[in-house]
Amino acid sequence: MSAKEQDSAQSVGATEPSVVSLDTTPVDDSGKVISASPVLVATAANAVDAQAHVANASHKSKEDPSIEDNGEGSRKDVDNPTASTSIIADALKDVSLSDIPPTKPAMGSILRSPVSTPLQLNRANEASTTNSASLLKDSDVMQSQGVHWAAQRSAESERTAFSPPLRDLASPISSGSRSSLRPEIVQVSDDEMDPVEAFEEKQQRLFRAAEKRRQQREQTAHGNISSEDIAIMRSGLSSAREHTTPSELRVLNGAFPEGLRGSLYLVGPGKFEVSYNVQRELEQATRSFSFGHLMDALPLLTKISFNPTEKTIEHRSRLLAKQLSSRIQMEHGVNTKVPGALYMSETNQTFLTKFIPKQAHYATPEGECCSQSIELFVPLQGSSQTVVCTNHVGALQNIDPVALHPRAIVDFKDINSAFKGSLSCPHMQYDSNTREHFSVLQDIGFRSTTYSVVAISESQPEGYVVASFEAQASVLHSFAITQDYIIVPVYPYSAPVGGVSYRWSDSLLQTLTFDRSQPVVFYVISREYRRVQCVYQAAAFFGLHQINAVQEAATDSVSIDLVAYEDDRVLRQLQIKDLRRPSVDFSIPSGQVRRYQLNRISLEATRYVEAKSRPTLIPPAHSLVLRSEPVELARVNPIVAAKPYTYLYGLSHVERLRGLAAHLTSTTMYNCIVKLNANDASAQPLVWSRKHCYPSEPVFVPRSDVEDDGYILSVFFDSMRIVSCLVVLDASTFKELMIAQLPSPTPLSFGHSKFAI
């Protein structure tokens, strides 16, 4: 080696600690390297071009007056103490790794550059958050917790999407990035250094990284959250988040209602889509199963408790079908337990799944969807301190009323083997005098359908069958009771090929067809004699919810008040895709409050018995329109249940109440709460509404024995702010007493509520 090369080599050795100090190479007190990595030594020994650059840099530093000797064999910049490091880095800018002869260590170290630095990730995170804020800055009302949470999640995806890609180790490193990257020493074995395996592993890694960035770019196109997602969130039909830990609600307007004590329970749809993974040859894709009907979605149970002593409002919520959701992820769809278990949703399953036993899967506490109604204090499994959610296929979900933990799924046939039927009425009826809970089951056969009216109580928890009768299959959502009678309306439906089509169908509304040519038949059942007393018929109509039923001993008659429709289109219109993005011709039908009068029950009962339950002439049920205003989910004060009453409370459309011709076919869900006088059709209705707000079923909480003295409670969704709030109204004046905001949005629904003191 020449003298010039020796001087250059000494210069490299003198400055090497400055470069290696970026890593973990040990040095002594004088700054000299104790032991260098084999790769670094080989690199320094073979990089002739690097030695020349370093020698030139050292020669220039001797002539620079801003650099002085530090007395330890090296020189430093007076103004910049890190000049020695920067000089070496600048000298290495023109040197490429491809110019350095490769070496193959037995158990050595390989110099690799990381994908990105923490500083780059932080800057990407800040940039994505800024983009999210600018996208959602529609107005101040858009700053809701739901959108903020979605924007944060999308910001993380944006940060990953724009991270620097993985680089081939054999490709040259750019001069601009060499000085900012920190070397990473990774120990590898001889087997891992096999050229063929290394090349294949590198290609797969690059392919996965590119595919991931492509998917993330699609998710973050046009910003952190797409306009379609915002439209779904504003529709009030996006999947909800649960809040299992209690939290205190913040009061926005008004003050805590004086004397309000107890808990409000609400059940409705909570999850509309379930994502699952599909494994392909070189990638793993994500797909989503979507429910088609509003009543098929997985349920969300909400509890709002009022403490008048501390004047606080506590909120808690829970998704109730997590095990069913997990099973949908595994099976990529819904494997129904019984025929007609869904209202109108595709299962995404093959025909062969109908032969797979399923009862064990649904026996778990959260293995079934019970979202159509809620009942309180039903005696199940030895306790009446229960909250029970129901569906239309005979399932009762027993839930802890405090923590909202699902305890078990109980079928009616598990309570009593005599309770037969694959379909059930979601709304149970409760008699506060006898403390009995009633329901109606349907056992659909190939030629006929058997209806069974059943009852359970604390004194008789095993239950009993009140009466049975045969009729055509029907979609039965509710029925009525009085002190002496149970009235079951059977709406006119027909099924192609009889019960055969039902046996092989998963969607109930695809099996049964509403038949306008047939009448509605009211079956009047005696609670004392436990048999069908008589039947009445009326022109074809459809009803979802009963309002009240009153028995008049003086006239020996029963009057049934309900919300009536011309057909069942209201049920078929509750498809999620149409509610999220309604078309021009989409509308929700208007129901009206009707009273059906069943006269001379004792006389008709005698005729019915004489005809041996097959009367040739069926008496009519006389109908009377109590109110022409459109209304749904109507309720009365519970103290006047099965008694004469005056006021009812429900949901309606503001535009239809005003009689605006342009809005008679509304494309939105119900947007106001209305109070109607059932005995005076000329009385003006009282209305509560807010712009862009859609309330849920109103619940009456009595304050005294006066019929309209109490509170009206409802949870409404604000489509502009994308939040849900609780509103409390004075039932007499409809004055707004308080509004409190919930932690996250609660989806719109045809769900139901109950208040427990």
Short mmCIF file of C-alpha atoms in Angstrom, two decimals, residues 123-539:
data_model
loop_
_atom_site.label_atom_id
_atom_site.label_comp_id
_atom_site.label_asym_id
_atom_site.label_seq_id
_atom_site.Cartn_x
_atom_site.Cartn_y
_atom_site.Cartn_z
CA ARG A 123 -45.89 14.11 9.76
CA ALA A 124 -48.11 11.73 7.74
CA ASN A 125 -50.44 11.48 10.72
CA GLU A 126 -50.64 15.26 11.05
CA ALA A 127 -51.29 15.61 7.32
CA SER A 128 -54.09 13.03 7.31
CA THR A 129 -55.74 14.64 10.35
CA THR A 130 -55.66 18.00 8.57
CA ASN A 131 -57.23 16.45 5.48
CA SER A 132 -59.93 14.86 7.66
CA ALA A 133 -60.76 18.18 9.30
CA SER A 134 -60.99 20.01 5.98
CA LEU A 135 -63.23 17.29 4.52
CA LEU A 136 -65.71 17.22 7.37
CA LYS A 137 -65.84 21.01 7.74
CA ASP A 138 -69.34 21.19 6.26
CA SER A 139 -70.61 23.24 9.17
CA ASP A 140 -70.14 23.39 12.90
CA VAL A 141 -72.88 20.86 13.38
CA MET A 142 -70.77 18.19 11.68
CA GLN A 143 -68.35 18.06 14.61
CA SER A 144 -69.97 15.05 16.23
CA GLN A 145 -68.37 12.19 18.04
CA GLY A 146 -69.40 9.65 15.38
CA VAL A 147 -67.80 11.54 12.50
CA HIS A 148 -64.72 12.43 14.57
CA TRP A 149 -64.19 8.78 15.42
CA ALA A 150 -64.57 7.74 11.78
CA ALA A 151 -62.18 10.49 10.69
CA GLN A 152 -59.54 9.34 13.18
CA ARG A 153 -59.79 5.78 11.95
CA SER A 154 -59.51 6.90 8.34
CA ALA A 155 -56.56 9.14 9.26
CA GLU A 156 -54.63 6.09 10.44
CA SER A 157 -55.35 4.37 7.12
CA GLU A 158 -54.24 7.48 5.25
CA ARG A 159 -50.98 7.55 7.20
CA THR A 160 -50.20 3.95 6.31
CA ALA A 161 -51.24 4.43 2.69
CA PHE A 162 -48.66 7.16 2.07
CA SER A 163 -45.78 5.60 4.00
CA PRO A 164 -42.62 5.03 1.89
CA PRO A 165 -42.67 1.65 0.08
CA LEU A 166 -40.30 -1.18 0.82
CA ARG A 167 -37.03 -0.92 -1.15
CA ASP A 168 -35.00 -3.69 -2.73
CA LEU A 169 -31.82 -4.24 -0.72
CA ALA A 170 -29.78 -4.59 -3.91
CA SER A 171 -30.96 -1.27 -5.40
CA PRO A 172 -28.90 1.90 -4.85
CA ILE A 173 -29.93 4.21 -2.02
CA SER A 174 -30.56 7.78 -3.09
CA SER A 175 -28.10 10.37 -1.91
CA GLY A 176 -30.87 12.52 -0.44
CA SER A 177 -32.09 9.85 1.99
CA ARG A 178 -28.71 8.40 3.11
CA SER A 179 -27.94 11.09 5.69
CA SER A 180 -31.43 10.85 7.33
CA LEU A 181 -31.71 7.05 7.67
CA ARG A 182 -30.45 5.15 10.65
CA PRO A 183 -28.79 1.81 9.88
CA GLU A 184 -30.45 -1.27 11.32
CA ILE A 185 -28.37 -4.35 12.12
CA VAL A 186 -30.29 -7.61 11.73
CA GLN A 187 -28.74 -11.01 12.52
CA VAL A 188 -29.50 -13.66 9.91
CA SER A 189 -28.38 -17.23 9.33
CA ASP A 190 -26.80 -18.89 6.27
CA ASP A 191 -30.12 -20.54 5.34
CA GLU A 192 -31.92 -17.21 5.24
CA MET A 193 -29.33 -15.86 2.83
CA ASP A 194 -30.23 -18.37 0.10
CA PRO A 195 -30.55 -16.26 -3.10
CA VAL A 196 -33.66 -18.03 -4.47
CA GLU A 197 -35.57 -17.92 -1.19
CA ALA A 198 -34.54 -14.32 -0.56
CA PHE A 199 -35.77 -13.29 -4.01
CA GLU A 200 -39.15 -15.04 -3.59
CA GLU A 201 -39.62 -13.63 -0.09
CA LYS A 202 -38.77 -10.15 -1.36
CA GLN A 203 -41.26 -10.40 -4.25
CA GLN A 204 -44.07 -11.58 -1.96
CA ARG A 205 -43.31 -8.81 0.52
CA LEU A 206 -43.38 -6.17 -2.20
CA PHE A 207 -46.62 -7.61 -3.61
CA ARG A 208 -48.33 -7.56 -0.19
CA ALA A 209 -47.19 -4.01 0.46
CA ALA A 210 -48.40 -2.83 -2.94
CA GLU A 211 -51.77 -4.56 -2.51
CA LYS A 212 -52.23 -3.08 0.94
CA ARG A 213 -51.45 0.41 -0.32
CA ARG A 214 -53.92 -0.07 -3.19
CA GLN A 215 -56.72 -1.07 -0.82
CA GLN A 216 -55.94 1.81 1.49
CA ARG A 217 -55.94 4.26 -1.40
CA GLU A 218 -59.39 3.03 -2.38
CA GLN A 219 -60.64 3.45 1.18
CA THR A 220 -59.22 6.94 1.50
CA ALA A 221 -60.16 8.16 -1.99
CA HIS A 222 -61.62 11.65 -2.00
CA GLY A 223 -60.59 12.11 1.63
CA ASN A 224 -60.61 10.18 4.87
CA ILE A 225 -64.33 9.42 4.68
CA SER A 226 -66.35 9.05 1.49
CA SER A 227 -69.49 10.96 0.62
CA GLU A 228 -71.39 7.65 0.59
CA ASP A 229 -70.35 6.95 4.19
CA ILE A 230 -71.45 10.44 5.22
CA ALA A 231 -74.80 9.91 3.45
CA ILE A 232 -75.31 6.64 5.34
CA MET A 233 -74.40 8.27 8.64
CA ARG A 234 -76.83 11.11 7.99
CA SER A 235 -79.57 8.62 7.14
CA GLY A 236 -79.39 7.34 10.72
CA LEU A 237 -78.86 3.79 9.53
CA SER A 238 -75.17 3.19 10.17
CA SER A 239 -73.96 0.55 12.61
CA ALA A 240 -73.82 1.74 16.21
CA ARG A 241 -71.15 1.51 18.88
CA GLU A 242 -71.89 0.01 22.27
CA HIS A 243 -71.07 1.72 25.57
CA THR A 244 -70.95 -0.98 28.23
CA THR A 245 -69.50 1.37 30.85
CA PRO A 246 -72.06 3.79 32.35
CA SER A 247 -71.59 7.44 31.48
CA GLU A 248 -73.45 10.58 32.50
CA LEU A 249 -75.35 12.40 29.77
CA ARG A 250 -74.73 16.07 29.14
CA VAL A 251 -77.85 18.24 29.25
CA LEU A 252 -77.99 20.59 26.26
CA ASN A 253 -81.30 22.37 26.86
CA GLY A 254 -83.60 22.68 29.85
CA ALA A 255 -83.16 21.04 33.23
CA PHE A 256 -83.66 17.66 34.87
CA PRO A 257 -87.42 16.85 34.98
CA GLU A 258 -88.68 17.13 38.52
CA GLY A 259 -89.53 13.77 40.09
CA LEU A 260 -88.57 11.62 37.08
CA ARG A 261 -87.24 8.34 38.44
CA GLY A 262 -86.56 5.00 36.76
CA SER A 263 -84.94 3.54 33.65
CA LEU A 264 -85.83 3.71 29.97
CA TYR A 265 -85.00 0.59 27.93
CA LEU A 266 -84.84 0.80 24.13
CA VAL A 267 -84.20 -2.00 21.66
CA GLY A 268 -83.68 -1.61 17.94
CA PRO A 269 -81.23 -2.29 15.12
CA GLY A 270 -77.59 -1.78 15.99
CA LYS A 271 -75.49 -3.53 13.35
CA PHE A 272 -76.39 -3.61 9.66
CA GLU A 273 -73.22 -5.14 8.16
CA VAL A 274 -70.80 -7.86 9.24
CA SER A 275 -67.36 -7.97 7.61
CA TYR A 276 -65.57 -11.24 6.86
CA ASN A 277 -62.32 -12.27 5.16
CA VAL A 278 -62.00 -14.21 1.91
CA GLN A 279 -58.67 -15.96 1.35
CA ARG A 280 -57.34 -15.84 -2.21
CA GLU A 281 -54.15 -17.23 -3.75
CA LEU A 282 -51.92 -14.25 -3.01
CA GLU A 283 -54.10 -11.93 -0.94
CA GLN A 284 -56.78 -11.77 1.68
CA ALA A 285 -59.85 -9.74 0.64
CA THR A 286 -62.51 -8.29 2.92
CA ARG A 287 -66.19 -8.66 2.10
CA SER A 288 -69.31 -7.56 3.94
CA PHE A 289 -72.62 -9.30 4.62
CA SER A 290 -75.51 -6.82 4.75
CA PHE A 291 -78.97 -7.31 6.20
CA GLY A 292 -81.78 -6.33 3.87
CA HIS A 293 -84.64 -5.45 6.25
CA LEU A 294 -84.68 -3.05 9.18
CA MET A 295 -86.11 -5.72 11.50
CA ASP A 296 -83.42 -8.25 10.55
CA ALA A 297 -80.43 -6.18 11.75
CA LEU A 298 -78.53 -7.24 14.87
CA PRO A 299 -79.95 -5.53 17.98
CA LEU A 300 -78.69 -2.74 20.21
CA LEU A 301 -80.13 -2.41 23.73
CA THR A 302 -79.92 1.00 25.40
CA LYS A 303 -80.61 1.88 29.01
CA ILE A 304 -81.10 5.47 30.25
CA SER A 305 -81.50 5.83 34.03
CA PHE A 306 -82.82 8.91 35.86
CA ASN A 307 -81.70 9.77 39.39
CA PRO A 308 -83.88 12.58 40.84
CA THR A 309 -81.79 12.86 44.02
CA GLU A 310 -78.56 13.73 42.25
CA LYS A 311 -80.39 15.00 39.13
CA THR A 312 -78.19 12.91 36.85
CA ILE A 313 -78.90 10.83 33.75
CA GLU A 314 -76.84 7.69 33.18
CA HIS A 315 -76.43 5.93 29.82
CA ARG A 316 -75.35 2.39 28.95
CA SER A 317 -75.75 0.32 25.77
CA ARG A 318 -74.79 -3.12 24.49
CA LEU A 319 -74.90 -5.07 21.23
CA LEU A 320 -76.83 -8.25 22.00
CA ALA A 321 -75.91 -10.73 19.22
CA LYS A 322 -72.11 -10.86 19.21
CA GLN A 323 -71.99 -14.65 18.92
CA LEU A 324 -74.35 -14.54 15.96
CA SER A 325 -72.12 -11.87 14.42
CA SER A 326 -69.07 -14.13 14.86
CA ARG A 327 -70.92 -17.01 13.24
CA ILE A 328 -71.81 -14.80 10.26
CA GLN A 329 -68.10 -13.98 9.91
CA MET A 330 -67.21 -17.67 9.84
CA GLU A 331 -70.06 -18.76 7.53
CA HIS A 332 -70.08 -15.59 5.37
CA GLY A 333 -73.84 -15.30 5.86
CA VAL A 334 -76.83 -16.23 8.02
CA ASN A 335 -77.71 -19.85 8.56
CA THR A 336 -81.30 -19.55 9.81
CA LYS A 337 -82.65 -21.68 12.63
CA VAL A 338 -86.21 -22.09 11.32
CA PRO A 339 -87.99 -21.19 8.06
CA GLY A 340 -89.04 -17.55 7.79
CA ALA A 341 -86.54 -16.41 10.41
CA LEU A 342 -85.79 -13.26 8.38
CA TYR A 343 -88.28 -10.70 7.15
CA MET A 344 -86.58 -9.88 3.85
CA SER A 345 -82.82 -10.54 3.69
CA GLU A 346 -80.62 -12.75 1.56
CA THR A 347 -78.73 -15.35 3.61
CA ASN A 348 -75.71 -15.74 1.28
CA GLN A 349 -75.89 -19.48 1.95
CA THR A 350 -76.32 -22.51 -0.28
CA PHE A 351 -79.35 -24.79 -0.36
CA LEU A 352 -77.42 -27.55 1.41
CA THR A 353 -77.12 -25.55 4.64
CA LYS A 354 -80.80 -26.26 5.34
CA PHE A 355 -79.83 -29.85 6.18
CA ILE A 356 -77.22 -28.85 8.79
CA PRO A 357 -78.39 -29.06 12.45
CA LYS A 358 -78.38 -25.58 13.96
CA GLN A 359 -80.08 -25.68 17.34
CA ALA A 360 -76.80 -25.86 19.28
CA HIS A 361 -75.50 -22.69 17.64
CA TYR A 362 -78.54 -20.65 18.65
CA ALA A 363 -78.63 -21.88 22.25
CA THR A 364 -75.88 -19.47 23.31
CA PRO A 365 -76.94 -16.27 25.16
CA GLU A 366 -76.06 -14.07 22.16
CA GLY A 367 -76.66 -16.57 19.38
CA GLU A 368 -79.95 -15.17 18.07
CA CYS A 369 -81.30 -11.83 16.85
CA CYS A 370 -84.02 -10.57 19.22
CA SER A 371 -84.68 -6.98 18.22
CA GLN A 372 -88.40 -6.54 17.55
CA SER A 373 -89.82 -5.80 20.99
CA ILE A 374 -88.90 -5.54 24.66
CA GLU A 375 -90.76 -6.80 27.72
CA LEU A 376 -90.15 -6.30 31.43
CA PHE A 377 -90.39 -8.68 34.40
CA VAL A 378 -91.20 -11.81 32.39
CA PRO A 379 -90.70 -14.82 34.72
CA LEU A 380 -87.88 -16.81 33.11
CA GLN A 381 -85.45 -19.29 34.65
CA GLY A 382 -86.75 -18.75 38.17
CA SER A 383 -86.61 -14.95 38.22
CA SER A 384 -88.93 -12.13 37.22
CA GLN A 385 -86.25 -9.44 37.47
CA THR A 386 -85.62 -9.59 33.77
CA VAL A 387 -85.53 -7.56 30.61
CA VAL A 388 -86.65 -9.75 27.71
CA CYS A 389 -86.08 -9.00 24.03
CA THR A 390 -88.20 -10.94 21.54
CA ASN A 391 -88.39 -11.79 17.85
CA HIS A 392 -91.00 -13.42 15.57
CA VAL A 393 -89.64 -16.98 15.70
CA GLY A 394 -90.37 -17.81 19.33
CA ALA A 395 -87.11 -16.72 20.99
CA LEU A 396 -86.88 -14.85 24.30
CA GLN A 397 -83.52 -13.32 25.22
CA ASN A 398 -83.15 -13.06 29.00
CA ILE A 399 -81.04 -9.99 29.88
CA ASP A 400 -79.65 -8.65 33.13
CA PRO A 401 -81.55 -5.37 33.77
CA VAL A 402 -78.52 -3.68 35.39
CA ALA A 403 -75.44 -4.52 33.30
CA LEU A 404 -77.43 -5.56 30.17
CA HIS A 405 -75.54 -8.88 29.97
CA PRO A 406 -77.48 -11.52 27.98
CA ARG A 407 -78.13 -14.46 30.27
CA ALA A 408 -79.73 -17.00 27.96
CA ILE A 409 -81.89 -17.59 24.90
CA VAL A 410 -85.14 -19.34 25.83
CA ASP A 411 -87.62 -20.70 23.30
CA PHE A 412 -91.31 -21.01 24.13
CA LYS A 413 -91.06 -24.77 23.64
CA ASP A 414 -88.36 -24.82 26.35
CA ILE A 415 -90.84 -23.32 28.82
CA ASN A 416 -93.57 -25.83 28.03
CA SER A 417 -93.57 -28.69 25.54
CA ALA A 418 -97.18 -27.83 24.68
CA PHE A 419 -96.07 -24.45 23.32
CA LYS A 420 -95.74 -25.42 19.66
CA GLY A 421 -95.03 -23.09 16.79
CA SER A 422 -92.13 -21.80 14.72
CA LEU A 423 -93.57 -18.27 14.51
CA SER A 424 -94.59 -16.06 17.41
CA CYS A 425 -96.04 -12.61 17.98
CA PRO A 426 -93.16 -10.26 18.90
CA HIS A 427 -95.38 -8.09 21.13
CA MET A 428 -96.45 -9.85 24.28
CA GLN A 429 -99.41 -8.51 26.29
CA TYR A 430 -99.34 -8.03 30.07
CA ASP A 431 -102.27 -7.97 32.49
CA SER A 432 -101.26 -5.97 35.57
CA ASN A 433 -104.17 -7.38 37.59
CA THR A 434 -103.39 -11.08 37.13
CA ARG A 435 -99.67 -10.47 36.44
CA GLU A 436 -99.79 -12.73 33.38
CA HIS A 437 -97.85 -12.42 30.13
CA PHE A 438 -99.57 -13.61 26.93
CA SER A 439 -98.29 -14.45 23.47
CA VAL A 440 -99.53 -16.10 20.25
CA LEU A 441 -97.69 -18.90 18.42
CA GLN A 442 -98.16 -20.20 14.86
CA ASP A 443 -97.43 -23.79 13.88
CA ILE A 444 -97.47 -23.71 10.07
CA GLY A 445 -98.32 -27.02 8.47
CA PHE A 446 -98.63 -28.15 4.88
CA ARG A 447 -102.41 -27.71 4.82
CA SER A 448 -103.31 -25.47 7.76
CA THR A 449 -101.82 -23.36 10.54
CA THR A 450 -102.52 -23.87 14.23
CA TYR A 451 -102.61 -20.77 16.43
CA SER A 452 -101.92 -21.20 20.16
CA VAL A 453 -102.50 -18.46 22.73
CA VAL A 454 -100.14 -19.11 25.68
CA ALA A 455 -99.64 -17.50 29.08
CA ILE A 456 -96.92 -17.51 31.76
CA SER A 457 -96.86 -15.87 35.19
CA GLU A 458 -94.92 -15.84 38.44
CA SER A 459 -97.43 -18.18 40.07
CA GLN A 460 -97.35 -20.49 37.04
CA PRO A 461 -93.91 -20.07 35.41
CA GLU A 462 -94.31 -23.28 33.36
CA GLY A 463 -97.25 -21.60 31.63
CA TYR A 464 -100.38 -22.99 30.00
CA VAL A 465 -102.20 -22.92 26.68
CA VAL A 466 -105.22 -20.63 26.83
CA ALA A 467 -106.78 -21.76 23.55
CA SER A 468 -105.96 -23.03 20.06
CA PHE A 469 -107.62 -22.64 16.67
CA GLU A 470 -106.85 -23.24 13.00
CA ALA A 471 -106.63 -20.49 10.41
CA GLN A 472 -104.49 -19.34 7.50
CA ALA A 473 -100.89 -18.31 8.12
CA SER A 474 -100.39 -14.60 8.71
CA VAL A 475 -97.85 -11.93 9.65
CA LEU A 476 -98.89 -11.17 13.22
CA HIS A 477 -96.99 -8.41 15.01
CA SER A 478 -99.38 -7.61 17.91
CA PHE A 479 -102.78 -8.49 19.38
CA ALA A 480 -105.13 -7.16 22.11
CA ILE A 481 -106.43 -8.20 25.52
CA THR A 482 -109.20 -7.05 27.86
CA GLN A 483 -110.30 -8.22 31.30
CA ASP A 484 -112.17 -11.23 29.87
CA TYR A 485 -111.02 -11.66 26.30
CA ILE A 486 -107.99 -12.05 24.05
CA ILE A 487 -108.53 -10.79 20.49
CA VAL A 488 -106.25 -12.15 17.74
CA PRO A 489 -106.54 -10.53 14.28
CA VAL A 490 -105.61 -12.84 11.39
CA TYR A 491 -104.69 -10.75 8.36
CA PRO A 492 -105.35 -12.12 4.85
CA TYR A 493 -102.25 -13.83 3.47
CA SER A 494 -101.72 -16.63 1.00
CA ALA A 495 -98.71 -18.87 0.46
CA PRO A 496 -97.83 -20.48 -2.89
CA VAL A 497 -97.88 -24.29 -2.71
CA GLY A 498 -99.18 -24.01 0.84
CA GLY A 499 -96.74 -24.78 3.61
CA VAL A 500 -94.17 -26.26 1.21
CA SER A 501 -92.90 -22.84 0.12
CA TYR A 502 -92.64 -21.75 3.75
CA ARG A 503 -90.56 -24.78 4.71
CA TRP A 504 -87.86 -23.95 2.17
CA SER A 505 -87.78 -20.17 2.51
CA ASP A 506 -85.68 -18.03 4.83
CA SER A 507 -87.54 -14.72 4.34
CA LEU A 508 -91.09 -14.53 5.67
CA LEU A 509 -92.27 -11.76 3.34
CA GLN A 510 -91.04 -13.69 0.32
CA THR A 511 -93.20 -16.65 1.34
CA LEU A 512 -96.47 -14.95 2.34
CA THR A 513 -98.37 -12.62 0.01
CA PHE A 514 -101.03 -10.15 1.16
CA ASP A 515 -104.42 -11.03 -0.33
CA ARG A 516 -106.77 -8.04 -0.69
CA SER A 517 -109.66 -10.28 -1.73
CA GLN A 518 -109.89 -11.98 1.67
CA PRO A 519 -111.22 -10.44 4.92
CA VAL A 520 -109.51 -9.92 8.24
CA VAL A 521 -110.85 -12.32 10.87
CA PHE A 522 -110.91 -11.40 14.58
CA TYR A 523 -110.81 -14.42 16.92
CA VAL A 524 -112.30 -13.64 20.34
CA ILE A 525 -110.96 -15.99 23.02
CA SER A 526 -112.45 -16.30 26.50
CA ARG A 527 -109.84 -16.17 29.24
CA GLU A 528 -112.24 -17.84 31.66
CA TYR A 529 -113.41 -20.76 29.49
CA ARG A 530 -110.11 -20.99 27.56
CA ARG A 531 -111.72 -21.38 24.17
CA VAL A 532 -112.69 -19.38 21.10
CA GLN A 533 -115.98 -17.63 21.89
CA CYS A 534 -116.75 -16.18 18.47
CA VAL A 535 -115.24 -14.65 15.33
CA TYR A 536 -115.78 -11.39 13.45
CA GLN A 537 -114.59 -10.25 10.04
CA ALA A 538 -113.76 -6.94 8.36
CA ALA A 539 -112.62 -5.74 4.96
#
